[in-house]
CSV table of N, CA and C in Angstrom, one decimal:
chain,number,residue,atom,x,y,z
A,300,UNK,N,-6.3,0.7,25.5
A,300,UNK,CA,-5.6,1.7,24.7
A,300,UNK,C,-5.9,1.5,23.2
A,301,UNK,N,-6.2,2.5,22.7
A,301,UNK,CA,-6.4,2.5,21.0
A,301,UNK,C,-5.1,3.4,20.0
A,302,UNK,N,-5.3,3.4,19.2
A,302,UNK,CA,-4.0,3.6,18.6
A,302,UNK,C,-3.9,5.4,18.9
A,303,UNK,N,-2.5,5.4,18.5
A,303,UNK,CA,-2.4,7.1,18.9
A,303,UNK,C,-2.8,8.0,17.4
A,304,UNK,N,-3.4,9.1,17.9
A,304,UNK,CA,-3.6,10.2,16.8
A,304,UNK,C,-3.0,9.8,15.7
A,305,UNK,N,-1.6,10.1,16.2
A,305,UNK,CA,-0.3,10.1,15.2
A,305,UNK,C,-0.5,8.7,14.3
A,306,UNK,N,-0.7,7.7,14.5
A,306,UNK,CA,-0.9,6.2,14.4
A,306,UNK,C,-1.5,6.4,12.8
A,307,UNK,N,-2.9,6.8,13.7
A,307,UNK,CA,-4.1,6.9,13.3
A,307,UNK,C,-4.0,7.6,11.6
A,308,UNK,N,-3.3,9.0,11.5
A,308,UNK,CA,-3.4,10.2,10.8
A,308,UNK,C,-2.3,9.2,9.6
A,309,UNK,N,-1.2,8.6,10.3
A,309,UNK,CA,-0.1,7.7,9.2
A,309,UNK,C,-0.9,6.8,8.4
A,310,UNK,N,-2.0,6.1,9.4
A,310,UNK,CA,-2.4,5.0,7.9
A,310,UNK,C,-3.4,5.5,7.6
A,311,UNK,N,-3.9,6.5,7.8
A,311,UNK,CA,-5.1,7.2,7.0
A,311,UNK,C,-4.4,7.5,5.7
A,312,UNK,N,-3.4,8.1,6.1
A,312,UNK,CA,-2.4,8.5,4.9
A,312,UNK,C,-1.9,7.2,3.7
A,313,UNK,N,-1.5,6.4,4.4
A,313,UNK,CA,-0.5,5.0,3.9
A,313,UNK,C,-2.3,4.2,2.7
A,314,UNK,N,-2.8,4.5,3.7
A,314,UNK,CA,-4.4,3.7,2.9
A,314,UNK,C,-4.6,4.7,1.8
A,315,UNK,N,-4.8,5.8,1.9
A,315,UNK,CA,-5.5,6.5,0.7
A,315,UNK,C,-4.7,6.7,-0.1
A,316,UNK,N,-3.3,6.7,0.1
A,316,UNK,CA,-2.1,6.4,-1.4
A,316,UNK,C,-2.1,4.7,-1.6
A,317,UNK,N,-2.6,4.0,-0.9
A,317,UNK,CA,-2.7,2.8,-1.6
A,317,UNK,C,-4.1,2.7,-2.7
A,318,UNK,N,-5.1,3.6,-2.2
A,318,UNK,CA,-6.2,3.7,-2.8
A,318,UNK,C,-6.0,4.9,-4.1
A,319,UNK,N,-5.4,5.8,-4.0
A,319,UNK,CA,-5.0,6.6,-4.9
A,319,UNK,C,-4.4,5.2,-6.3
A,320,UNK,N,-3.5,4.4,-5.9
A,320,UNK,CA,-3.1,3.6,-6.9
A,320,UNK,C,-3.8,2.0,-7.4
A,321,UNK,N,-5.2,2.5,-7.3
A,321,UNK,CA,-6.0,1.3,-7.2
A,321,UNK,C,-6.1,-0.2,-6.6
A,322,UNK,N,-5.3,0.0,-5.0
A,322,UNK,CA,-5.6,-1.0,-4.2
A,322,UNK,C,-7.0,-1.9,-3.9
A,323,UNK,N,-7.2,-2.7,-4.0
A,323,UNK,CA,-8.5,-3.1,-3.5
A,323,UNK,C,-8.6,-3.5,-2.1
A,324,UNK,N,-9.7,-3.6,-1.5
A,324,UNK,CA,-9.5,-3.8,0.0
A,324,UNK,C,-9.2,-3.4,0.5
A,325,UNK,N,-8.8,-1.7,0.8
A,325,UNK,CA,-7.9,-0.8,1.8
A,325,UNK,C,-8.6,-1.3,3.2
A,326,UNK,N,-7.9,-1.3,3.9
A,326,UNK,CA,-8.4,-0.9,5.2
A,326,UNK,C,-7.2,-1.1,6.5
A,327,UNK,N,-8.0,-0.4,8.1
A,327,UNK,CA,-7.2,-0.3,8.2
A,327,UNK,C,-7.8,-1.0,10.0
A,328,UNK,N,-6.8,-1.7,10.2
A,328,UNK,CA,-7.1,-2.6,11.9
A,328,UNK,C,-6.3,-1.9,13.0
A,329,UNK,N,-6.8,-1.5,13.9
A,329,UNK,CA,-6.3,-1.2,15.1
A,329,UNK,C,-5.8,-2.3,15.7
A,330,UNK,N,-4.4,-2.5,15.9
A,330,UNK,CA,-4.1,-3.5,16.8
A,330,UNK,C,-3.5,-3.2,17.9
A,331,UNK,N,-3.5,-2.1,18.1
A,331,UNK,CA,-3.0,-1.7,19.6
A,331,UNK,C,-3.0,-2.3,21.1
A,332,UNK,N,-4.5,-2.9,21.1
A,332,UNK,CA,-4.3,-3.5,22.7
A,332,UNK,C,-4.1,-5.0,22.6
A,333,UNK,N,-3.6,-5.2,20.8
A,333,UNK,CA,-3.0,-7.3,20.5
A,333,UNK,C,-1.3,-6.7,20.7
A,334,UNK,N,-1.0,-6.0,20.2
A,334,UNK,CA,0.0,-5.5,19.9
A,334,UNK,C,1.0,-4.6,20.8
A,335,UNK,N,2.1,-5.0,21.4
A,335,UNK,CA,2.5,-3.6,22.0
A,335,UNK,C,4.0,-3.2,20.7
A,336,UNK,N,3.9,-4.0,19.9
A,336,UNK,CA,5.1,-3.1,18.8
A,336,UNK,C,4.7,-2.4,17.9
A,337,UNK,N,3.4,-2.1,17.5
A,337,UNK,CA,2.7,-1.4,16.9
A,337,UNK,C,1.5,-1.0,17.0
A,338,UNK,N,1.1,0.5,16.3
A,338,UNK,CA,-0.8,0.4,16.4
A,338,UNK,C,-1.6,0.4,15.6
A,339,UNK,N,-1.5,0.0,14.3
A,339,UNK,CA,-2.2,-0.3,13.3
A,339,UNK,C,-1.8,-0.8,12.1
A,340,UNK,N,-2.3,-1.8,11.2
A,340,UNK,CA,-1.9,-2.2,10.1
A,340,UNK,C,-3.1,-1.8,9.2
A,341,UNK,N,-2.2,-1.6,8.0
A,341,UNK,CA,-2.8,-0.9,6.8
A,341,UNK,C,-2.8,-2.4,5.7
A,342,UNK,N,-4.0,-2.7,5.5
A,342,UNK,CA,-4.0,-3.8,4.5
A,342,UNK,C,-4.7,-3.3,3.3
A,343,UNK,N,-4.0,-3.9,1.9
A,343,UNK,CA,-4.1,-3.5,0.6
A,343,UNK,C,-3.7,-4.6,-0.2
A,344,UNK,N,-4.3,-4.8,-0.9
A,344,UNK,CA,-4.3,-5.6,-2.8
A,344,UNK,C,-4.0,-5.1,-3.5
A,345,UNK,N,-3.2,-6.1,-4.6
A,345,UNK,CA,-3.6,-5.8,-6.1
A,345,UNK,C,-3.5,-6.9,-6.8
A,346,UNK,N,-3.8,-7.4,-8.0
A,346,UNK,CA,-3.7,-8.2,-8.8
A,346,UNK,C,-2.4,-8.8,-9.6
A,347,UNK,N,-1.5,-7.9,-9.0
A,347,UNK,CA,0.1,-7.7,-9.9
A,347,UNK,C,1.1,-7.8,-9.0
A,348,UNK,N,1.9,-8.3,-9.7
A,348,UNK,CA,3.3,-7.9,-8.1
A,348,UNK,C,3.4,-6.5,-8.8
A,349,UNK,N,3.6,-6.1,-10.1
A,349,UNK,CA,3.7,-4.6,-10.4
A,349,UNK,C,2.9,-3.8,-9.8
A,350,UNK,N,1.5,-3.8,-9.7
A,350,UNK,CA,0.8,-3.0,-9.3
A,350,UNK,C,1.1,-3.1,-7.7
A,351,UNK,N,1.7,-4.1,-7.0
A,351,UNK,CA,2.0,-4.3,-5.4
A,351,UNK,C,2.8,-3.2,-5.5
A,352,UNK,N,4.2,-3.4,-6.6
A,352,UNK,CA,5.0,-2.1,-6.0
A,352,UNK,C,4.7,-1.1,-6.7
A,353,UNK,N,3.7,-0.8,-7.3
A,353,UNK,CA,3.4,0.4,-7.4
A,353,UNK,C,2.7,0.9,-6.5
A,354,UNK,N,2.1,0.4,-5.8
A,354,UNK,CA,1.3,1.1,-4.6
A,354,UNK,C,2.3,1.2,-3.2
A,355,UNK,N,3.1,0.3,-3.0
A,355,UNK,CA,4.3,0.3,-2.4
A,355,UNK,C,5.2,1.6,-2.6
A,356,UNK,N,5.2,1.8,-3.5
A,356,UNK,CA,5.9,3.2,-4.5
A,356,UNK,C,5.3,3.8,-3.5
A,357,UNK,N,4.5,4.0,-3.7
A,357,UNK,CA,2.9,5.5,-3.3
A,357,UNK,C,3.0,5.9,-2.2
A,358,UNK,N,2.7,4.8,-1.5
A,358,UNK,CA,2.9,4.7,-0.1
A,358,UNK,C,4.0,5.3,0.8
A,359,UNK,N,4.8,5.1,0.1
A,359,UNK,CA,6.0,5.6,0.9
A,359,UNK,C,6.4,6.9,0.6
A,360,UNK,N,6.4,7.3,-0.7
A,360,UNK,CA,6.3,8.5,-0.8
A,360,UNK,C,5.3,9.6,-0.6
A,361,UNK,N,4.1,9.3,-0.6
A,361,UNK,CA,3.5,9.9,0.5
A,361,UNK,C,3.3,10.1,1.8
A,362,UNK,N,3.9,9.2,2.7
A,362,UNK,CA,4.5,9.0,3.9
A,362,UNK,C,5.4,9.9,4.0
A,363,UNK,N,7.0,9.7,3.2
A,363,UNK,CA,7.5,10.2,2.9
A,363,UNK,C,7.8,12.2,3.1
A,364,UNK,N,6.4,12.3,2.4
A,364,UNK,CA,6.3,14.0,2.3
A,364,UNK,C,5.9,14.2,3.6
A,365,UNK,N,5.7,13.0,4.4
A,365,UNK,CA,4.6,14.1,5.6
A,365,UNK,C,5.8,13.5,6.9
A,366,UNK,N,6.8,13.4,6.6
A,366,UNK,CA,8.4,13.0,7.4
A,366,UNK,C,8.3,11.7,8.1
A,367,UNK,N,7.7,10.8,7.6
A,367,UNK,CA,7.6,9.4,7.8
A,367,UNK,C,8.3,8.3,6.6
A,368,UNK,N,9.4,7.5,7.3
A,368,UNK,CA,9.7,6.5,6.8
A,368,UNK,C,10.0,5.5,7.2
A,369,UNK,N,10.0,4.3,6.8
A,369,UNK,CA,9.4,3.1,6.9
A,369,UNK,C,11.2,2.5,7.4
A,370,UNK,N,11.4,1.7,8.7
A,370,UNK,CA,12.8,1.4,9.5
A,370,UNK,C,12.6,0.2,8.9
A,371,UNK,N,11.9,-0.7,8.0
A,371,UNK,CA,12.2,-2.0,7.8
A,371,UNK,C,11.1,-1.8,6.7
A,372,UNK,N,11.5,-2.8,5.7
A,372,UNK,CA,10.9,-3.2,3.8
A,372,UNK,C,11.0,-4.4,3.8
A,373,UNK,N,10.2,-5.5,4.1
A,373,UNK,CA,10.2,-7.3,3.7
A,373,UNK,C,9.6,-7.3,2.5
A,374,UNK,N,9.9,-8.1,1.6
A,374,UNK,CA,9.3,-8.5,0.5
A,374,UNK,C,9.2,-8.3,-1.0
A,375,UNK,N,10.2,-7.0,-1.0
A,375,UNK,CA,9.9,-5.8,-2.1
A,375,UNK,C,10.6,-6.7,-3.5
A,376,UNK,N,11.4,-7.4,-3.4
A,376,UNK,CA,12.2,-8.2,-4.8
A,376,UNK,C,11.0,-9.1,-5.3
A,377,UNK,N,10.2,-9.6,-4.1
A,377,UNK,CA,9.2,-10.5,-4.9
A,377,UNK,C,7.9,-10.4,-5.3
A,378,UNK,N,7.1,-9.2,-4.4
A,378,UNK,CA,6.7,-8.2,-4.3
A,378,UNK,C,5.1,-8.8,-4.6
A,379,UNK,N,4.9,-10.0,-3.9
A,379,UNK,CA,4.0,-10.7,-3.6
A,379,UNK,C,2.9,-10.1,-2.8
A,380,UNK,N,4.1,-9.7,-1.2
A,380,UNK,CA,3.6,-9.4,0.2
A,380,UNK,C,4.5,-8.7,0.3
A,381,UNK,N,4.1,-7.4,0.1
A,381,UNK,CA,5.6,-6.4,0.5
A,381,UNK,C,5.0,-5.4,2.4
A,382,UNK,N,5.8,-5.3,3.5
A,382,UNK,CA,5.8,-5.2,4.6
A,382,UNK,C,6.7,-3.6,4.4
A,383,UNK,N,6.4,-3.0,4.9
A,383,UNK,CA,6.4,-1.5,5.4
A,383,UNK,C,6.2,-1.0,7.0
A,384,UNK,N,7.5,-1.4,7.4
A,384,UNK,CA,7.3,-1.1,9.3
A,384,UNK,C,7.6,0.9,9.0
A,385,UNK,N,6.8,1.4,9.7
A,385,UNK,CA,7.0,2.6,9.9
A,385,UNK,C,6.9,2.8,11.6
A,386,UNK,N,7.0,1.7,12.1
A,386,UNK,CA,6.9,1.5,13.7
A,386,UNK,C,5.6,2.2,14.1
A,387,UNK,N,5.0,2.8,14.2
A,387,UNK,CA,3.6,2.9,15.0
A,387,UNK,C,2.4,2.3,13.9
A,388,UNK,N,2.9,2.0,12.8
A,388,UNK,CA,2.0,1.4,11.4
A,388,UNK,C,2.4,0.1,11.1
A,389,UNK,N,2.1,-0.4,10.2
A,389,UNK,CA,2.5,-1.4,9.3
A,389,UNK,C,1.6,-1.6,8.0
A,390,UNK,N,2.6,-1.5,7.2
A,390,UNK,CA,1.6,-1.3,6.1
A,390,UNK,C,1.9,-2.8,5.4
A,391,UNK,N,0.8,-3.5,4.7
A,391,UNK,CA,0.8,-4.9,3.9
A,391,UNK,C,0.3,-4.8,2.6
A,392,UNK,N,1.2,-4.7,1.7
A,392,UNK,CA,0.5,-5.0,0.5
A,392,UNK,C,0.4,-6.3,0.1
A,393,UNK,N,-0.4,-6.7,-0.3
A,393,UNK,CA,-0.7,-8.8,-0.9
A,393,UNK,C,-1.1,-8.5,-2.2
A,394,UNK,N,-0.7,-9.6,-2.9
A,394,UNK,CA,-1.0,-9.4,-4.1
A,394,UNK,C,-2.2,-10.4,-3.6
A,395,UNK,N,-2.9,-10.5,-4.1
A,395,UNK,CA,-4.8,-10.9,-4.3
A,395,UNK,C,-4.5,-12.3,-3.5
A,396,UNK,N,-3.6,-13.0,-4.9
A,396,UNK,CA,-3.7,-15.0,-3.8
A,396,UNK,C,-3.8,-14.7,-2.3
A,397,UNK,N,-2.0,-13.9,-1.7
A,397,UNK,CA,-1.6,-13.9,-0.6
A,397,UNK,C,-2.7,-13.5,0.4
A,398,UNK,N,-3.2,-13.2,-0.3
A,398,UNK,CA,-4.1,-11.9,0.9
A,398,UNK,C,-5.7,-12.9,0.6
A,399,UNK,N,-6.2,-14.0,0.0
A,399,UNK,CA,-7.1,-14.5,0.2
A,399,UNK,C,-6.3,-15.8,1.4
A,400,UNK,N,-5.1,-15.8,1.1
A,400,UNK,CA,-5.0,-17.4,1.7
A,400,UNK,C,-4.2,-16.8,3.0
A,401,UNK,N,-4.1,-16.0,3.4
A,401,UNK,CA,-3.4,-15.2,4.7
A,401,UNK,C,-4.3,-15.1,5.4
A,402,UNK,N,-5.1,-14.1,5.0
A,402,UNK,CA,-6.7,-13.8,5.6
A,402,UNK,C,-6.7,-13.1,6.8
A,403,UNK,N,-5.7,-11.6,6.7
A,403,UNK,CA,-4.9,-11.0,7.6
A,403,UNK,C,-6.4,-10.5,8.2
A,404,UNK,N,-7.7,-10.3,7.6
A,404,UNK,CA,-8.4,-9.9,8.7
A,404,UNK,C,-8.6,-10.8,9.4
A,405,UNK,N,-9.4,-12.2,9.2
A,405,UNK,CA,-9.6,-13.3,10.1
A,405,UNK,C,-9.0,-13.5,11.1
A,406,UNK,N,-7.5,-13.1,11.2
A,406,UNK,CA,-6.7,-13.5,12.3
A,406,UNK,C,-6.9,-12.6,12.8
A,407,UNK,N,-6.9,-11.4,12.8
A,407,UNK,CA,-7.4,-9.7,13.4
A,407,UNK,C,-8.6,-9.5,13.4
A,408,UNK,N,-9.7,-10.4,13.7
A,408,UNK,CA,-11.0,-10.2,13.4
A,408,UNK,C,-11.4,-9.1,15.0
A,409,UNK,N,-11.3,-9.5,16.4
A,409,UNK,CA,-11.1,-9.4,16.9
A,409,UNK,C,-10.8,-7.9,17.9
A,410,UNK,N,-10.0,-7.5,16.6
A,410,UNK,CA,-9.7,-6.0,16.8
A,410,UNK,C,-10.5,-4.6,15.8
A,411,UNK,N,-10.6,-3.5,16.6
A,411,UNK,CA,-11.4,-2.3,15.8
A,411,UNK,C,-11.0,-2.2,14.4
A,412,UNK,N,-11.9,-1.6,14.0
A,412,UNK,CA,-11.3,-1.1,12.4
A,412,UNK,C,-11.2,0.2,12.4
A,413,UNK,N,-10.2,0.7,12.3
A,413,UNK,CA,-10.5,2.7,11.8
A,413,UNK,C,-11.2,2.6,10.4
A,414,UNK,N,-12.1,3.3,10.3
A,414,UNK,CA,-12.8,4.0,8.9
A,414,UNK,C,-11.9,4.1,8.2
A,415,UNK,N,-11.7,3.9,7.0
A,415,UNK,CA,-11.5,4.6,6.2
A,415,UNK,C,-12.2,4.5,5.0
A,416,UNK,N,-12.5,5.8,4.3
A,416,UNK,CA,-13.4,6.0,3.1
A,416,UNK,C,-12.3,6.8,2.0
A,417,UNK,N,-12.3,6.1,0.8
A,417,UNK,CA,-11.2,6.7,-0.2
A,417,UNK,C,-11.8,7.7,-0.8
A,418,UNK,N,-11.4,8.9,-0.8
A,418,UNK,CA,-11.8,9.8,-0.9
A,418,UNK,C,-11.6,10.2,-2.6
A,419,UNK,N,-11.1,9.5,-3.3
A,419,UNK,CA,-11.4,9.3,-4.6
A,419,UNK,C,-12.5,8.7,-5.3
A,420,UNK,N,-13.3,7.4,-4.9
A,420,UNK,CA,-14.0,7.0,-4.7
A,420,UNK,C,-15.2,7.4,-5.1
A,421,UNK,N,-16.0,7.1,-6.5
A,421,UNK,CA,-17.3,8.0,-7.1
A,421,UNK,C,-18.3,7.5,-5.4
A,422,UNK,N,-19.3,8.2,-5.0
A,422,UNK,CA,-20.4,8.0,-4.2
A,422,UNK,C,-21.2,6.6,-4.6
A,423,UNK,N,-21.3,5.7,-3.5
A,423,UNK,CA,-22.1,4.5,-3.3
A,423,UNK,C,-23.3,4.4,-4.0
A,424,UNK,N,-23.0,3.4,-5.1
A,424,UNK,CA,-24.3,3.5,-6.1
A,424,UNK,C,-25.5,3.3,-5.1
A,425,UNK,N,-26.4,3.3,-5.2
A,425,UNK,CA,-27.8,3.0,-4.8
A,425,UNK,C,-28.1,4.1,-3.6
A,426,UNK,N,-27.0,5.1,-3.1
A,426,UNK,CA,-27.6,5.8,-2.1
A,426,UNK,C,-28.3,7.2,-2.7
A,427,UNK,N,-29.0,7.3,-3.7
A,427,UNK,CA,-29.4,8.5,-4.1
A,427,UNK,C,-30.4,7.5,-5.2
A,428,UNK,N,-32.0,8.2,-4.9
A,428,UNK,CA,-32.7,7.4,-5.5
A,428,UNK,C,-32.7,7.5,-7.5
A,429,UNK,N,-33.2,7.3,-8.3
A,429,UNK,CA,-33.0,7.4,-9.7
A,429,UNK,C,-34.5,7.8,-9.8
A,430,UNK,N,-34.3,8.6,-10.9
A,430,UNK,CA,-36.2,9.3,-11.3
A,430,UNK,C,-37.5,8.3,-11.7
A,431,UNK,N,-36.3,6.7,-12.0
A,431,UNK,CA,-37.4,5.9,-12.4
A,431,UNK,C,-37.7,5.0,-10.9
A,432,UNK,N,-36.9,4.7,-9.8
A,432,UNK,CA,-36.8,4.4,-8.6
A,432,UNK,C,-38.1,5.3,-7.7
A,433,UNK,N,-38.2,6.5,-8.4
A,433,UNK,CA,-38.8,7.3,-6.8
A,433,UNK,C,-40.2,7.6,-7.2
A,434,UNK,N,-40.6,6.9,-6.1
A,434,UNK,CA,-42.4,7.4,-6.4
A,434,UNK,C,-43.2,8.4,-7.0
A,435,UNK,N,-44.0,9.0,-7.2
A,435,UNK,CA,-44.4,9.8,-8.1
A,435,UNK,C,-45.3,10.3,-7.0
A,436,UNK,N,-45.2,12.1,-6.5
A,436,UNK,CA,-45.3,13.0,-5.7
A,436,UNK,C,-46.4,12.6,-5.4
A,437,UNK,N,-46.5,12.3,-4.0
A,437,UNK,CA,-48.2,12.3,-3.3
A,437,UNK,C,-48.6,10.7,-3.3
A,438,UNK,N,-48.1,9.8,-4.3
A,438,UNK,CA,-48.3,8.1,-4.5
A,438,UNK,C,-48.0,7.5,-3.4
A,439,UNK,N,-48.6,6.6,-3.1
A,439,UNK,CA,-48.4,5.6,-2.3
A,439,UNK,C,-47.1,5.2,-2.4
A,440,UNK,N,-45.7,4.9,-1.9
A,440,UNK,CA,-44.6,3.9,-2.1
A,440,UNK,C,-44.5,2.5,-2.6
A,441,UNK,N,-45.4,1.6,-2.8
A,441,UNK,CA,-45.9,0.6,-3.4
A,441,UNK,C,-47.1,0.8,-3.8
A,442,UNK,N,-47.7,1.9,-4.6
A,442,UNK,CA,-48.8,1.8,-5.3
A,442,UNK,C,-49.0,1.1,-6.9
A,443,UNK,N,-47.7,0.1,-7.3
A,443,UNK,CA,-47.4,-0.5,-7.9
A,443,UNK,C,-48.1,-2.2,-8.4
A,444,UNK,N,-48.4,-2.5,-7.1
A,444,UNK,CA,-48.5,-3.8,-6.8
A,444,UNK,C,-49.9,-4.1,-6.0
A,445,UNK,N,-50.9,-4.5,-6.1
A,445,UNK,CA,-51.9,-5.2,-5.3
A,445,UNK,C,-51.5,-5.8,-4.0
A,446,UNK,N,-51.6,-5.3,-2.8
A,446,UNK,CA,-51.5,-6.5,-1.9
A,446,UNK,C,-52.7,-7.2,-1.4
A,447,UNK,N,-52.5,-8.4,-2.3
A,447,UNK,CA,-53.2,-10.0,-1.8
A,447,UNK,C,-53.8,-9.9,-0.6
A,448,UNK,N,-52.9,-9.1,0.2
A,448,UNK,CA,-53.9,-9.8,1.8
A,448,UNK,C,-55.0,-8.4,1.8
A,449,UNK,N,-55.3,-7.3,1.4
A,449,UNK,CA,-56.0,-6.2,1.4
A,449,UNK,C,-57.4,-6.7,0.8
A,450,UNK,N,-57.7,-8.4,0.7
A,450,UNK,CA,-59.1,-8.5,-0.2
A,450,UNK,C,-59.7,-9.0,0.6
């Protein structure tokens, strides 16, 4: 069993308002066939307990707009590791330490990942060549360099 649509569509959502407020590390684990109390957790960073609840902020009210709210909040006073049960989700925000020494994937290594791509996000440097990168029409692709073994 993999997580439901509905699951699925919530932490797509719950991730890209964490990435909307500069989360690092969004992503998002299927835990459906570890789990029968939920089907996905949504894991996110920040460097701040402020910036935690600010993305915590985000999160919820963009959930929020789309008639999703969270039946249980752990963590929010200290705002280290703040927990967001929305029951078919779980959203985790860590502040950086928590989330290097928890190492919520390592224990979930095991289970799928849903995609997610932040859709704010400028395009992956190196995937589009640069004018001084790209060969010169008709050249060899290494017509740069001698190869030693060709003598």
């Amino acid at each position: 069993m993999t997580a439901s649509a509905e699951a699925r569509e919530t932490a797509l959502i719950a991730a890209q308002a964490a990435a909307d407020k500069l989360a690092t590390d969004v992503s998002i684990v299927d835990v459906s066939e570890r789990l029968a109390i939920t089907d996905a957790f949504v894991l996110a960073s920040a460097p701040s307990e402020r910036q935690v609840q600010s993305i915590v902020d985000e999160v919820e009210e963009r959930l929020r707009e789309h008639g999703v709210k969270p039946v249980r909040r752990e963590g929010v006073s200290e705002a280290r590791w703040v927990l967001l049960d929305f029951v078919d989700v779980v959203v985790h925000v860590q502040h950086a330490e928590e989330r290097a020494y928890y190492a919520l994937e390592r224990l979930w290594k095991d289970c799928p990942v849903i995609p997610f791509v932040d859709r704010a996000a400028p395009a992956e440097a190196g995937t589009a060549e640069t004018p001084a990168e790209a060969p010169a029409e008709g050249a060899a692709p290494d017509s740069g360099a001698a190869d030693p073994s060709a003598r």
